[in-house]
Structure formats: structure tokens, C-alpha cells
């Protein structure tokens, strides 16, 4: 019995060390969701993770001037502090831009601010590249750093 208790304690501590214990704040993972969400969801960052990168080439928004659709590739890189971003919630958050009129530069800055506010990383860098329209490709980078760094 003592051996089993020790194994359970070690397993529990290992889960806590690697950030696998607390998923109570996650509401969209494992659920069928048919709408965008306002904010990304986070979980405790596993120990020893120094960088996380998300990439998608399916970010869509609307041009604020022409009302034409804009399609972009976005790379989101951050250095976790206490939290990591849950990827399904990120997908649903980004989905919310599909009907929003926003310039590429403002979109990169808004995504970086969301990551900084919600996940509270040491640093975040968002590189957004909009597909060419009229022969011009737009590339915007937004970076933010925590006060603790």
C-alpha cells in the first residue's frame, strides 16, 4: 500500500511538473463549437518549455476599405511564463476575424496583445503575411515583452 501511495504521489508531482494536471479552465477542447470565441484559453505551462510556435495559412479578414476578403499566413511565437495557449481555442479566436474589417498591421498587433494579455508570456512575436492583392504582399510584425523580462 505504501508503494502504491508513493507511485501515485510521484505520478501526481510529475503531472504537475509537466503541466498536465489542471485543464479545468478549458471550455472548448473536446466540445463541438460552431462559433468564434473572444479570447484564447490557456493551461499551465509545462516545465522546461522555452518557446511555442503556431502557424496557419488560413487567417481571413476583410479589407476595411474595399470590403474584399484578405487571406494571410500568421506565425505566432511566444516564450511561456506560467501559461500555454490551447490550440483549438486559438483556432476559434482567429476564426473571429473572418468577418472583421481590419488592416494587416492592426491585426498582427491585436493578436499579439491577446496572447500577452491572456497567456502572459515573457515575450510574443506575431508575423502576419497577407497574400498579394494588386500585386503587393503585406508583411507585419508585432512584438511585445513582459515587464518582468
mmCIF file of N, CA and C in Angstrom:
data_model
loop_
_atom_site.group_PDB
_atom_site.id
_atom_site.type_symbol
_atom_site.label_atom_id
_atom_site.label_comp_id
_atom_site.label_asym_id
_atom_site.label_seq_id
_atom_site.Cartn_x
_atom_site.Cartn_y
_atom_site.Cartn_z
ATOM 1 N N UNK A 1 0.837 -1.187 0.000
ATOM 2 C CA UNK A 1 0.000 0.000 0.000
ATOM 3 C C UNK A 1 0.889 1.260 0.000
ATOM 4 N N UNK A 2 1.953 1.244 0.801
ATOM 5 C CA UNK A 2 2.869 2.381 0.852
ATOM 6 C C UNK A 2 3.519 2.610 -0.522
ATOM 7 N N UNK A 3 3.881 1.522 -1.195
ATOM 8 C CA UNK A 3 4.486 1.613 -2.521
ATOM 9 C C UNK A 3 3.518 2.271 -3.501
ATOM 10 N N UNK A 4 2.252 1.888 -3.485
ATOM 11 C CA UNK A 4 1.240 2.446 -4.372
ATOM 12 C C UNK A 4 1.039 3.936 -4.087
ATOM 13 N N UNK A 5 0.991 4.303 -2.818
ATOM 14 C CA UNK A 5 0.841 5.703 -2.436
ATOM 15 C C UNK A 5 2.023 6.531 -2.951
ATOM 16 N N UNK A 6 3.231 6.007 -2.830
ATOM 17 C CA UNK A 6 4.418 6.707 -3.340
ATOM 18 C C UNK A 6 4.340 6.872 -4.857
ATOM 19 N N UNK A 7 3.924 5.824 -5.563
ATOM 20 C CA UNK A 7 3.799 5.898 -7.024
ATOM 21 C C UNK A 7 2.768 6.944 -7.432
ATOM 22 N N UNK A 8 1.650 6.979 -6.730
ATOM 23 C CA UNK A 8 0.618 7.973 -7.036
ATOM 24 C C UNK A 8 1.126 9.383 -6.773
ATOM 25 N N UNK A 9 1.855 9.568 -5.709
ATOM 26 C CA UNK A 9 2.403 10.875 -5.372
ATOM 27 C C UNK A 9 3.426 11.316 -6.422
ATOM 28 N N UNK A 10 4.309 10.421 -6.828
ATOM 29 C CA UNK A 10 5.303 10.731 -7.857
ATOM 30 C C UNK A 10 4.611 11.056 -9.168
ATOM 31 N N UNK A 11 3.624 10.259 -9.543
ATOM 32 C CA UNK A 11 2.886 10.483 -10.785
ATOM 33 C C UNK A 11 2.174 11.832 -10.740
ATOM 34 N N UNK A 12 1.565 12.154 -9.623
ATOM 35 C CA UNK A 12 0.880 13.428 -9.454
ATOM 36 C C UNK A 12 1.865 14.588 -9.559
ATOM 37 N N UNK A 13 3.015 14.471 -8.921
ATOM 38 C CA UNK A 13 4.030 15.520 -8.991
ATOM 39 C C UNK A 13 4.581 15.673 -10.402
ATOM 40 N N UNK A 14 4.754 14.561 -11.118
ATOM 41 C CA UNK A 14 5.239 14.605 -12.489
ATOM 42 C C UNK A 14 4.227 15.306 -13.377
ATOM 43 N N UNK A 15 2.951 15.009 -13.189
ATOM 44 C CA UNK A 15 1.918 15.687 -13.967
ATOM 45 C C UNK A 15 1.949 17.186 -13.696
ATOM 46 N N UNK A 16 2.108 17.572 -12.451
ATOM 47 C CA UNK A 16 2.175 18.996 -12.116
ATOM 48 C C UNK A 16 3.414 19.628 -12.723
ATOM 49 N N UNK A 17 4.533 18.934 -12.663
ATOM 50 C CA UNK A 17 5.783 19.448 -13.214
ATOM 51 C C UNK A 17 5.655 19.696 -14.709
ATOM 52 N N UNK A 18 4.993 18.798 -15.407
ATOM 53 C CA UNK A 18 4.875 18.919 -16.851
ATOM 54 C C UNK A 18 3.569 19.560 -17.284
ATOM 55 N N UNK A 19 2.825 20.152 -16.352
ATOM 56 C CA UNK A 19 1.659 20.950 -16.695
ATOM 57 C C UNK A 19 0.470 20.155 -17.186
ATOM 58 N N UNK A 20 0.347 18.909 -16.770
ATOM 59 C CA UNK A 20 -0.741 18.082 -17.271
ATOM 60 C C UNK A 20 -1.882 17.942 -16.280
ATOM 61 N N UNK A 21 -1.867 18.671 -15.201
ATOM 62 C CA UNK A 21 -2.837 18.408 -14.158
ATOM 63 C C UNK A 21 -4.073 19.286 -14.214
ATOM 64 N N UNK A 22 -3.961 20.556 -14.572
ATOM 65 C CA UNK A 22 -5.095 21.455 -14.458
ATOM 66 C C UNK A 22 -5.596 21.889 -15.826
ATOM 67 N N UNK A 23 -6.669 21.257 -16.252
ATOM 68 C CA UNK A 23 -7.315 21.653 -17.504
ATOM 69 C C UNK A 23 -8.716 22.183 -17.221
ATOM 70 N N UNK A 24 -8.997 22.510 -15.971
ATOM 71 C CA UNK A 24 -10.344 22.921 -15.568
ATOM 72 C C UNK A 24 -10.811 24.204 -16.247
ATOM 73 N N UNK A 25 -9.897 25.069 -16.662
ATOM 74 C CA UNK A 25 -10.288 26.330 -17.288
ATOM 75 C C UNK A 25 -10.583 26.189 -18.782
ATOM 76 N N UNK A 26 -10.311 25.018 -19.355
ATOM 77 C CA UNK A 26 -10.532 24.816 -20.789
ATOM 78 C C UNK A 26 -11.996 24.477 -21.048
ATOM 79 N N UNK A 27 -12.657 25.267 -21.884
ATOM 80 C CA UNK A 27 -14.084 25.049 -22.140
ATOM 81 C C UNK A 27 -14.392 24.580 -23.549
ATOM 82 N N UNK A 28 -13.471 24.778 -24.517
ATOM 83 C CA UNK A 28 -13.775 24.401 -25.897
ATOM 84 C C UNK A 28 -13.134 23.085 -26.320
ATOM 85 N N UNK A 29 -12.030 22.707 -25.686
ATOM 86 C CA UNK A 29 -11.359 21.459 -26.047
ATOM 87 C C UNK A 29 -12.277 20.286 -25.745
ATOM 88 N N UNK A 30 -12.477 19.418 -26.726
ATOM 89 C CA UNK A 30 -13.351 18.264 -26.552
ATOM 90 C C UNK A 30 -14.824 18.565 -26.774
ATOM 91 N N UNK A 31 -15.134 19.811 -27.113
ATOM 92 C CA UNK A 31 -16.519 20.216 -27.354
ATOM 93 C C UNK A 31 -16.705 20.545 -28.835
ATOM 94 N N UNK A 32 -17.940 20.412 -29.315
ATOM 95 C CA UNK A 32 -18.276 20.864 -30.653
ATOM 96 C C UNK A 32 -18.632 22.339 -30.555
ATOM 97 N N UNK A 33 -17.869 23.160 -31.230
ATOM 98 C CA UNK A 33 -18.075 24.609 -31.177
ATOM 99 C C UNK A 33 -18.243 25.110 -32.604
ATOM 100 N N UNK A 34 -19.336 25.835 -32.843
ATOM 101 C CA UNK A 34 -19.646 26.314 -34.192
ATOM 102 C C UNK A 34 -19.563 27.833 -34.302
ATOM 103 N N UNK A 35 -18.798 28.463 -33.424
ATOM 104 C CA UNK A 35 -18.706 29.917 -33.441
ATOM 105 C C UNK A 35 -17.317 30.346 -32.975
ATOM 106 N N UNK A 36 -16.987 31.563 -33.322
ATOM 107 C CA UNK A 36 -15.716 32.132 -32.867
ATOM 108 C C UNK A 36 -15.817 32.435 -31.377
ATOM 109 N N UNK A 37 -14.660 32.543 -30.732
ATOM 110 C CA UNK A 37 -14.631 32.917 -29.317
ATOM 111 C C UNK A 37 -13.815 34.188 -29.158
ATOM 112 N N UNK A 38 -14.070 34.916 -28.082
ATOM 113 C CA UNK A 38 -13.468 36.238 -27.892
ATOM 114 C C UNK A 38 -12.017 36.192 -27.410
ATOM 115 N N UNK A 39 -11.648 35.121 -26.693
ATOM 116 C CA UNK A 39 -10.303 35.048 -26.123
ATOM 117 C C UNK A 39 -9.772 33.625 -26.204
ATOM 118 N N UNK A 40 -8.454 33.494 -26.300
ATOM 119 C CA UNK A 40 -7.843 32.169 -26.269
ATOM 120 C C UNK A 40 -7.923 31.613 -24.857
ATOM 121 N N UNK A 41 -7.826 30.304 -24.747
ATOM 122 C CA UNK A 41 -7.802 29.646 -23.444
ATOM 123 C C UNK A 41 -6.390 29.164 -23.164
ATOM 124 N N UNK A 42 -6.056 29.053 -21.899
ATOM 125 C CA UNK A 42 -4.697 28.685 -21.508
ATOM 126 C C UNK A 42 -4.710 27.541 -20.501
ATOM 127 N N UNK A 43 -3.565 26.896 -20.409
ATOM 128 C CA UNK A 43 -3.345 25.857 -19.411
ATOM 129 C C UNK A 43 -1.957 26.077 -18.816
ATOM 130 N N UNK A 44 -1.692 25.501 -17.643
ATOM 131 C CA UNK A 44 -0.378 25.712 -17.014
ATOM 132 C C UNK A 44 0.759 25.242 -17.930
ATOM 133 N N UNK A 45 1.756 26.070 -18.061
ATOM 134 C CA UNK A 45 2.888 25.744 -18.929
ATOM 135 C C UNK A 45 3.706 24.605 -18.337
ATOM 136 N N UNK A 46 4.032 23.619 -19.148
ATOM 137 C CA UNK A 46 4.915 22.552 -18.670
ATOM 138 C C UNK A 46 6.312 23.097 -18.371
ATOM 139 N N UNK A 47 6.976 22.479 -17.449
ATOM 140 C CA UNK A 47 8.352 22.870 -17.123
ATOM 141 C C UNK A 47 9.251 22.671 -18.341
ATOM 142 N N UNK A 48 10.230 23.518 -18.484
ATOM 143 C CA UNK A 48 11.293 23.397 -19.484
ATOM 144 C C UNK A 48 10.858 23.706 -20.917
ATOM 145 N N UNK A 49 9.664 24.258 -21.125
ATOM 146 C CA UNK A 49 9.251 24.673 -22.467
ATOM 147 C C UNK A 49 9.642 26.131 -22.625
ATOM 148 N N UNK A 50 10.546 26.398 -23.549
ATOM 149 C CA UNK A 50 11.070 27.758 -23.684
ATOM 150 C C UNK A 50 10.454 28.537 -24.843
ATOM 151 N N UNK A 51 9.823 27.833 -25.784
ATOM 152 C CA UNK A 51 9.252 28.521 -26.936
ATOM 153 C C UNK A 51 8.109 27.695 -27.513
ATOM 154 N N UNK A 52 7.060 28.387 -27.941
ATOM 155 C CA UNK A 52 5.923 27.742 -28.601
ATOM 156 C C UNK A 52 5.637 28.530 -29.873
ATOM 157 N N UNK A 53 5.388 27.815 -30.982
ATOM 158 C CA UNK A 53 5.088 28.455 -32.262
ATOM 159 C C UNK A 53 3.827 27.844 -32.853
ATOM 160 N N UNK A 54 2.923 28.711 -33.268
ATOM 161 C CA UNK A 54 1.727 28.308 -34.017
ATOM 162 C C UNK A 54 1.829 28.933 -35.398
ATOM 163 N N UNK A 55 1.438 28.179 -36.435
ATOM 164 C CA UNK A 55 1.442 28.690 -37.800
ATOM 165 C C UNK A 55 0.157 28.272 -38.497
ATOM 166 N N UNK A 56 -0.468 29.209 -39.191
ATOM 167 C CA UNK A 56 -1.613 28.884 -40.031
ATOM 168 C C UNK A 56 -1.580 29.752 -41.278
ATOM 169 N N UNK A 57 -2.028 29.189 -42.385
ATOM 170 C CA UNK A 57 -2.132 29.966 -43.624
ATOM 171 C C UNK A 57 -3.599 30.210 -43.968
ATOM 172 N N UNK A 58 -4.456 30.099 -42.965
ATOM 173 C CA UNK A 58 -5.892 30.225 -43.185
ATOM 174 C C UNK A 58 -6.530 31.384 -42.420
ATOM 175 N N UNK A 59 -5.767 32.398 -42.066
ATOM 176 C CA UNK A 59 -6.332 33.537 -41.360
ATOM 177 C C UNK A 59 -7.017 34.451 -42.374
ATOM 178 N N UNK A 60 -8.285 34.706 -42.161
ATOM 179 C CA UNK A 60 -9.003 35.585 -43.082
ATOM 180 C C UNK A 60 -9.618 36.759 -42.334
ATOM 181 N N UNK A 61 -9.681 37.877 -43.030
ATOM 182 C CA UNK A 61 -10.296 39.094 -42.515
ATOM 183 C C UNK A 61 -10.843 39.851 -43.723
ATOM 184 N N UNK A 62 -11.351 41.043 -43.471
ATOM 185 C CA UNK A 62 -11.922 41.867 -44.529
ATOM 186 C C UNK A 62 -11.123 43.159 -44.635
ATOM 187 N N UNK A 63 -10.858 43.590 -45.867
ATOM 188 C CA UNK A 63 -10.181 44.876 -46.068
ATOM 189 C C UNK A 63 -11.135 45.987 -45.630
ATOM 190 N N UNK A 64 -10.683 46.882 -44.745
ATOM 191 C CA UNK A 64 -11.566 47.942 -44.258
ATOM 192 C C UNK A 64 -11.963 48.963 -45.326
ATOM 193 N N UNK A 65 -11.223 49.017 -46.422
ATOM 194 C CA UNK A 65 -11.530 49.988 -47.472
ATOM 195 C C UNK A 65 -12.395 49.376 -48.568
ATOM 196 N N UNK A 66 -11.944 48.238 -49.114
ATOM 197 C CA UNK A 66 -12.641 47.643 -50.268
ATOM 198 C C UNK A 66 -13.692 46.615 -49.873
ATOM 199 N N UNK A 67 -13.655 46.165 -48.636
ATOM 200 C CA UNK A 67 -14.552 45.102 -48.140
ATOM 201 C C UNK A 67 -14.283 43.762 -48.820
ATOM 202 N N UNK A 68 -13.123 43.645 -49.477
ATOM 203 C CA UNK A 68 -12.715 42.386 -50.100
ATOM 204 C C UNK A 68 -12.071 41.493 -49.044
ATOM 205 N N UNK A 69 -12.156 40.173 -49.222
ATOM 206 C CA UNK A 69 -11.511 39.283 -48.247
ATOM 207 C C UNK A 69 -9.994 39.343 -48.351
ATOM 208 N N UNK A 70 -9.333 39.305 -47.219
ATOM 209 C CA UNK A 70 -7.884 39.218 -47.139
ATOM 210 C C UNK A 70 -7.537 37.877 -46.503
ATOM 211 N N UNK A 71 -6.589 37.178 -47.084
ATOM 212 C CA UNK A 71 -6.127 35.893 -46.568
ATOM 213 C C UNK A 71 -4.665 36.066 -46.170
ATOM 214 N N UNK A 72 -4.317 35.523 -45.001
ATOM 215 C CA UNK A 72 -2.953 35.718 -44.516
ATOM 216 C C UNK A 72 -2.409 34.451 -43.878
ATOM 217 N N UNK A 73 -1.097 34.390 -43.844
ATOM 218 C CA UNK A 73 -0.379 33.404 -43.049
ATOM 219 C C UNK A 73 0.064 34.122 -41.791
ATOM 220 N N UNK A 74 -0.110 33.475 -40.661
ATOM 221 C CA UNK A 74 0.325 34.084 -39.409
ATOM 222 C C UNK A 74 1.173 33.080 -38.639
ATOM 223 N N UNK A 75 2.283 33.576 -38.108
ATOM 224 C CA UNK A 75 3.150 32.781 -37.240
ATOM 225 C C UNK A 75 3.155 33.480 -35.884
ATOM 226 N N UNK A 76 2.743 32.749 -34.867
ATOM 227 C CA UNK A 76 2.686 33.275 -33.504
ATOM 228 C C UNK A 76 3.728 32.526 -32.692
ATOM 229 N N UNK A 77 4.717 33.246 -32.190
ATOM 230 C CA UNK A 77 5.775 32.659 -31.369
ATOM 231 C C UNK A 77 5.743 33.327 -29.999
ATOM 232 N N UNK A 78 5.817 32.524 -28.958
ATOM 233 C CA UNK A 78 5.886 33.130 -27.630
ATOM 234 C C UNK A 78 6.746 32.291 -26.704
ATOM 235 N N UNK A 79 7.252 32.957 -25.667
ATOM 236 C CA UNK A 79 8.058 32.310 -24.632
ATOM 237 C C UNK A 79 7.177 32.195 -23.398
ATOM 238 N N UNK A 80 6.673 30.996 -23.103
ATOM 239 C CA UNK A 80 5.733 30.845 -21.993
ATOM 240 C C UNK A 80 6.346 31.207 -20.643
ATOM 241 N N UNK A 81 5.515 31.768 -19.807
ATOM 242 C CA UNK A 81 5.871 32.002 -18.424
ATOM 243 C C UNK A 81 5.086 30.990 -17.599
ATOM 244 N N UNK A 82 3.885 31.335 -17.203
ATOM 245 C CA UNK A 82 3.052 30.420 -16.409
ATOM 246 C C UNK A 82 2.077 29.608 -17.260
ATOM 247 N N UNK A 83 1.705 30.133 -18.446
ATOM 248 C CA UNK A 83 0.636 29.510 -19.223
ATOM 249 C C UNK A 83 1.037 29.263 -20.668
ATOM 250 N N UNK A 84 0.358 28.267 -21.267
ATOM 251 C CA UNK A 84 0.446 27.996 -22.694
ATOM 252 C C UNK A 84 -0.946 28.144 -23.294
ATOM 253 N N UNK A 85 -0.998 28.444 -24.580
ATOM 254 C CA UNK A 85 -2.265 28.618 -25.282
ATOM 255 C C UNK A 85 -2.746 27.282 -25.803
ATOM 256 N N UNK A 86 -4.007 26.996 -25.580
ATOM 257 C CA UNK A 86 -4.629 25.769 -26.099
ATOM 258 C C UNK A 86 -4.947 26.021 -27.573
ATOM 259 N N UNK A 87 -4.519 25.131 -28.466
ATOM 260 C CA UNK A 87 -4.565 25.387 -29.911
ATOM 261 C C UNK A 87 -5.976 25.462 -30.499
ATOM 262 N N UNK A 88 -6.926 24.676 -30.017
ATOM 263 C CA UNK A 88 -8.280 24.763 -30.562
ATOM 264 C C UNK A 88 -8.881 26.121 -30.246
ATOM 265 N N UNK A 89 -8.636 26.628 -29.051
ATOM 266 C CA UNK A 89 -9.167 27.946 -28.704
ATOM 267 C C UNK A 89 -8.524 29.029 -29.574
ATOM 268 N N UNK A 90 -7.250 28.854 -29.919
ATOM 269 C CA UNK A 90 -6.589 29.806 -30.811
ATOM 270 C C UNK A 90 -7.260 29.795 -32.179
ATOM 271 N N UNK A 91 -7.539 28.620 -32.695
ATOM 272 C CA UNK A 91 -8.220 28.494 -33.990
ATOM 273 C C UNK A 91 -9.566 29.216 -33.961
ATOM 274 N N UNK A 92 -10.332 29.008 -32.894
ATOM 275 C CA UNK A 92 -11.645 29.642 -32.784
ATOM 276 C C UNK A 92 -11.535 31.152 -32.575
ATOM 277 N N UNK A 93 -10.500 31.591 -31.872
ATOM 278 C CA UNK A 93 -10.247 33.024 -31.700
ATOM 279 C C UNK A 93 -9.931 33.657 -33.063
ATOM 280 N N UNK A 94 -9.028 33.042 -33.813
ATOM 281 C CA UNK A 94 -8.648 33.576 -35.124
ATOM 282 C C UNK A 94 -9.825 33.563 -36.101
ATOM 283 N N UNK A 95 -10.707 32.604 -35.938
ATOM 284 C CA UNK A 95 -11.897 32.490 -36.782
ATOM 285 C C UNK A 95 -12.747 33.762 -36.672
ATOM 286 N N UNK A 96 -12.710 34.427 -35.565
ATOM 287 C CA UNK A 96 -13.500 35.630 -35.339
ATOM 288 C C UNK A 96 -13.119 36.802 -36.235
ATOM 289 N N UNK A 97 -11.963 36.751 -36.872
ATOM 290 C CA UNK A 97 -11.544 37.848 -37.738
ATOM 291 C C UNK A 97 -12.113 37.733 -39.149
ATOM 292 N N UNK A 98 -12.712 36.617 -39.487
ATOM 293 C CA UNK A 98 -13.157 36.388 -40.868
ATOM 294 C C UNK A 98 -14.167 37.418 -41.356
ATOM 295 N N UNK A 99 -14.950 37.991 -40.451
ATOM 296 C CA UNK A 99 -15.951 38.993 -40.838
ATOM 297 C C UNK A 99 -15.592 40.388 -40.338
ATOM 298 N N UNK A 100 -14.361 40.565 -39.884
ATOM 299 C CA UNK A 100 -13.940 41.856 -39.330
ATOM 300 C C UNK A 100 -13.111 42.635 -40.336
ATOM 301 N N UNK A 101 -13.394 43.907 -40.444
ATOM 302 C CA UNK A 101 -12.620 44.793 -41.296
ATOM 303 C C UNK A 101 -11.429 45.302 -40.486
ATOM 304 N N UNK A 102 -10.225 44.899 -40.903
ATOM 305 C CA UNK A 102 -9.017 45.270 -40.153
ATOM 306 C C UNK A 102 -7.805 45.227 -41.080
ATOM 307 N N UNK A 103 -6.927 46.215 -40.929
ATOM 308 C CA UNK A 103 -5.680 46.222 -41.689
ATOM 309 C C UNK A 103 -4.728 45.161 -41.124
ATOM 310 N N UNK A 104 -3.846 44.650 -41.960
ATOM 311 C CA UNK A 104 -2.907 43.595 -41.563
ATOM 312 C C UNK A 104 -2.065 44.006 -40.363
ATOM 313 N N UNK A 105 -1.600 45.240 -40.355
ATOM 314 C CA UNK A 105 -0.753 45.721 -39.266
ATOM 315 C C UNK A 105 -1.501 45.715 -37.929
ATOM 316 N N UNK A 106 -2.749 46.172 -37.959
ATOM 317 C CA UNK A 106 -3.572 46.197 -36.744
ATOM 318 C C UNK A 106 -3.934 44.785 -36.299
ATOM 319 N N UNK A 107 -4.111 43.898 -37.257
ATOM 320 C CA UNK A 107 -4.432 42.511 -36.939
ATOM 321 C C UNK A 107 -3.266 41.834 -36.224
ATOM 322 N N UNK A 108 -2.054 42.038 -36.714
ATOM 323 C CA UNK A 108 -0.868 41.468 -36.054
ATOM 324 C C UNK A 108 -0.752 41.995 -34.628
ATOM 325 N N UNK A 109 -0.960 43.299 -34.451
ATOM 326 C CA UNK A 109 -0.859 43.906 -33.123
ATOM 327 C C UNK A 109 -1.949 43.388 -32.186
ATOM 328 N N UNK A 110 -3.155 43.205 -32.698
ATOM 329 C CA UNK A 110 -4.270 42.715 -31.863
ATOM 330 C C UNK A 110 -4.033 41.277 -31.405
ATOM 331 N N UNK A 111 -3.523 40.442 -32.290
ATOM 332 C CA UNK A 111 -3.235 39.053 -31.922
ATOM 333 C C UNK A 111 -2.127 39.010 -30.871
ATOM 334 N N UNK A 112 -1.088 39.802 -31.055
ATOM 335 C CA UNK A 112 -0.002 39.848 -30.068
ATOM 336 C C UNK A 112 -0.520 40.307 -28.710
ATOM 337 N N UNK A 113 -1.384 41.305 -28.703
ATOM 338 C CA UNK A 113 -1.956 41.800 -27.443
ATOM 339 C C UNK A 113 -2.811 40.742 -26.760
ATOM 340 N N UNK A 114 -3.560 39.964 -27.534
ATOM 341 C CA UNK A 114 -4.381 38.889 -26.959
ATOM 342 C C UNK A 114 -3.495 37.834 -26.298
ATOM 343 N N UNK A 115 -2.441 37.438 -26.980
ATOM 344 C CA UNK A 115 -1.520 36.453 -26.415
ATOM 345 C C UNK A 115 -0.897 36.997 -25.129
ATOM 346 N N UNK A 116 -0.443 38.241 -25.168
ATOM 347 C CA UNK A 116 0.216 38.842 -23.998
ATOM 348 C C UNK A 116 -0.760 38.956 -22.820
ATOM 349 N N UNK A 117 -1.980 39.378 -23.102
ATOM 350 C CA UNK A 117 -2.960 39.580 -22.032
ATOM 351 C C UNK A 117 -3.446 38.253 -21.440
ATOM 352 N N UNK A 118 -3.666 37.267 -22.280
ATOM 353 C CA UNK A 118 -4.266 36.019 -21.816
ATOM 354 C C UNK A 118 -3.233 35.020 -21.304
ATOM 355 N N UNK A 119 -2.164 34.792 -22.075
ATOM 356 C CA UNK A 119 -1.169 33.787 -21.691
ATOM 357 C C UNK A 119 -0.060 34.363 -20.817
ATOM 358 N N UNK A 120 0.101 35.678 -20.839
ATOM 359 C CA UNK A 120 1.110 36.364 -20.025
ATOM 360 C C UNK A 120 2.527 35.798 -20.209
ATOM 361 N N UNK A 121 2.969 35.660 -21.470
ATOM 362 C CA UNK A 121 4.317 35.128 -21.705
ATOM 363 C C UNK A 121 5.397 36.157 -21.408
ATOM 364 N N UNK A 122 6.655 35.708 -21.431
ATOM 365 C CA UNK A 122 7.772 36.635 -21.318
ATOM 366 C C UNK A 122 7.832 37.540 -22.548
ATOM 367 N N UNK A 123 7.530 36.950 -23.719
ATOM 368 C CA UNK A 123 7.569 37.708 -24.971
ATOM 369 C C UNK A 123 6.671 37.023 -25.992
ATOM 370 N N UNK A 124 6.171 37.819 -26.937
ATOM 371 C CA UNK A 124 5.379 37.274 -28.043
ATOM 372 C C UNK A 124 5.773 38.012 -29.316
ATOM 373 N N UNK A 125 5.790 37.268 -30.417
ATOM 374 C CA UNK A 125 6.070 37.844 -31.731
ATOM 375 C C UNK A 125 5.052 37.273 -32.706
ATOM 376 N N UNK A 126 4.335 38.143 -33.390
ATOM 377 C CA UNK A 126 3.345 37.741 -34.393
ATOM 378 C C UNK A 126 3.813 38.277 -35.735
ATOM 379 N N UNK A 127 4.018 37.359 -36.678
ATOM 380 C CA UNK A 127 4.422 37.742 -38.037
ATOM 381 C C UNK A 127 3.280 37.352 -38.967
ATOM 382 N N UNK A 128 2.643 38.360 -39.531
ATOM 383 C CA UNK A 128 1.491 38.156 -40.406
ATOM 384 C C UNK A 128 1.878 38.551 -41.823
ATOM 385 N N UNK A 129 1.634 37.655 -42.777
ATOM 386 C CA UNK A 129 1.909 37.930 -44.186
ATOM 387 C C UNK A 129 0.618 37.762 -44.966
ATOM 388 N N UNK A 130 0.140 38.870 -45.506
ATOM 389 C CA UNK A 130 -1.109 38.870 -46.258
ATOM 390 C C UNK A 130 -0.827 38.506 -47.712
ATOM 391 N N UNK A 131 -1.646 37.641 -48.262
ATOM 392 C CA UNK A 131 -1.475 37.261 -49.660
ATOM 393 C C UNK A 131 -1.619 38.497 -50.547
ATOM 394 N N UNK A 132 -0.866 38.509 -51.646
ATOM 395 C CA UNK A 132 -0.886 39.693 -52.517
ATOM 396 C C UNK A 132 -2.276 39.988 -53.089
ATOM 397 N N UNK A 133 -2.599 41.253 -53.067
ATOM 398 C CA UNK A 133 -3.756 41.779 -53.801
ATOM 399 C C UNK A 133 -3.249 43.021 -54.503
ATOM 400 N N UNK A 134 -3.528 43.113 -55.789
ATOM 401 C CA UNK A 134 -2.983 44.237 -56.551
ATOM 402 C C UNK A 134 -1.472 44.139 -56.706
ATOM 403 N N UNK A 135 -0.945 42.923 -56.561
ATOM 404 C CA UNK A 135 0.483 42.696 -56.741
ATOM 405 C C UNK A 135 1.338 43.038 -55.536
ATOM 406 N N UNK A 136 0.728 43.427 -54.406
ATOM 407 C CA UNK A 136 1.505 43.823 -53.233
ATOM 408 C C UNK A 136 1.205 42.877 -52.071
ATOM 409 N N UNK A 137 2.284 42.326 -51.522
ATOM 410 C CA UNK A 137 2.179 41.487 -50.329
ATOM 411 C C UNK A 137 2.473 42.365 -49.114
ATOM 412 N N UNK A 138 1.650 42.217 -48.083
ATOM 413 C CA UNK A 138 1.868 42.979 -46.849
ATOM 414 C C UNK A 138 2.392 42.025 -45.784
ATOM 415 N N UNK A 139 3.467 42.433 -45.113
ATOM 416 C CA UNK A 139 4.026 41.662 -44.021
ATOM 417 C C UNK A 139 4.146 42.585 -42.813
ATOM 418 N N UNK A 140 3.578 42.150 -41.689
ATOM 419 C CA UNK A 140 3.616 42.976 -40.477
ATOM 420 C C UNK A 140 4.085 42.117 -39.306
ATOM 421 N N UNK A 141 4.913 42.704 -38.450
ATOM 422 C CA UNK A 141 5.406 42.017 -37.262
ATOM 423 C C UNK A 141 5.043 42.857 -36.044
ATOM 424 N N UNK A 142 4.439 42.200 -35.056
ATOM 425 C CA UNK A 142 4.136 42.851 -33.781
ATOM 426 C C UNK A 142 4.844 42.065 -32.686
ATOM 427 N N UNK A 143 5.581 42.765 -31.831
ATOM 428 C CA UNK A 143 6.294 42.135 -30.725
ATOM 429 C C UNK A 143 5.927 42.827 -29.422
ATOM 430 N N UNK A 144 5.791 42.039 -28.385
ATOM 431 C CA UNK A 144 5.522 42.572 -27.055
ATOM 432 C C UNK A 144 6.355 41.799 -26.051
ATOM 433 N N UNK A 145 6.732 42.474 -24.983
ATOM 434 C CA UNK A 145 7.557 41.860 -23.933
ATOM 435 C C UNK A 145 6.928 42.162 -22.579
ATOM 436 N N UNK A 146 7.037 41.203 -21.673
ATOM 437 C CA UNK A 146 6.502 41.436 -20.328
ATOM 438 C C UNK A 146 7.429 42.374 -19.570
ATOM 439 N N UNK A 147 6.879 42.998 -18.550
ATOM 440 C CA UNK A 147 7.680 43.887 -17.703
ATOM 441 C C UNK A 147 8.723 43.130 -16.912
ATOM 442 N N UNK A 148 8.484 41.827 -16.717
ATOM 443 C CA UNK A 148 9.374 41.011 -15.895
ATOM 444 C C UNK A 148 10.678 40.684 -16.609
ATOM 445 N N UNK A 149 10.717 40.855 -17.926
ATOM 446 C CA UNK A 149 11.922 40.465 -18.655
ATOM 447 C C UNK A 149 12.987 41.518 -18.630
#
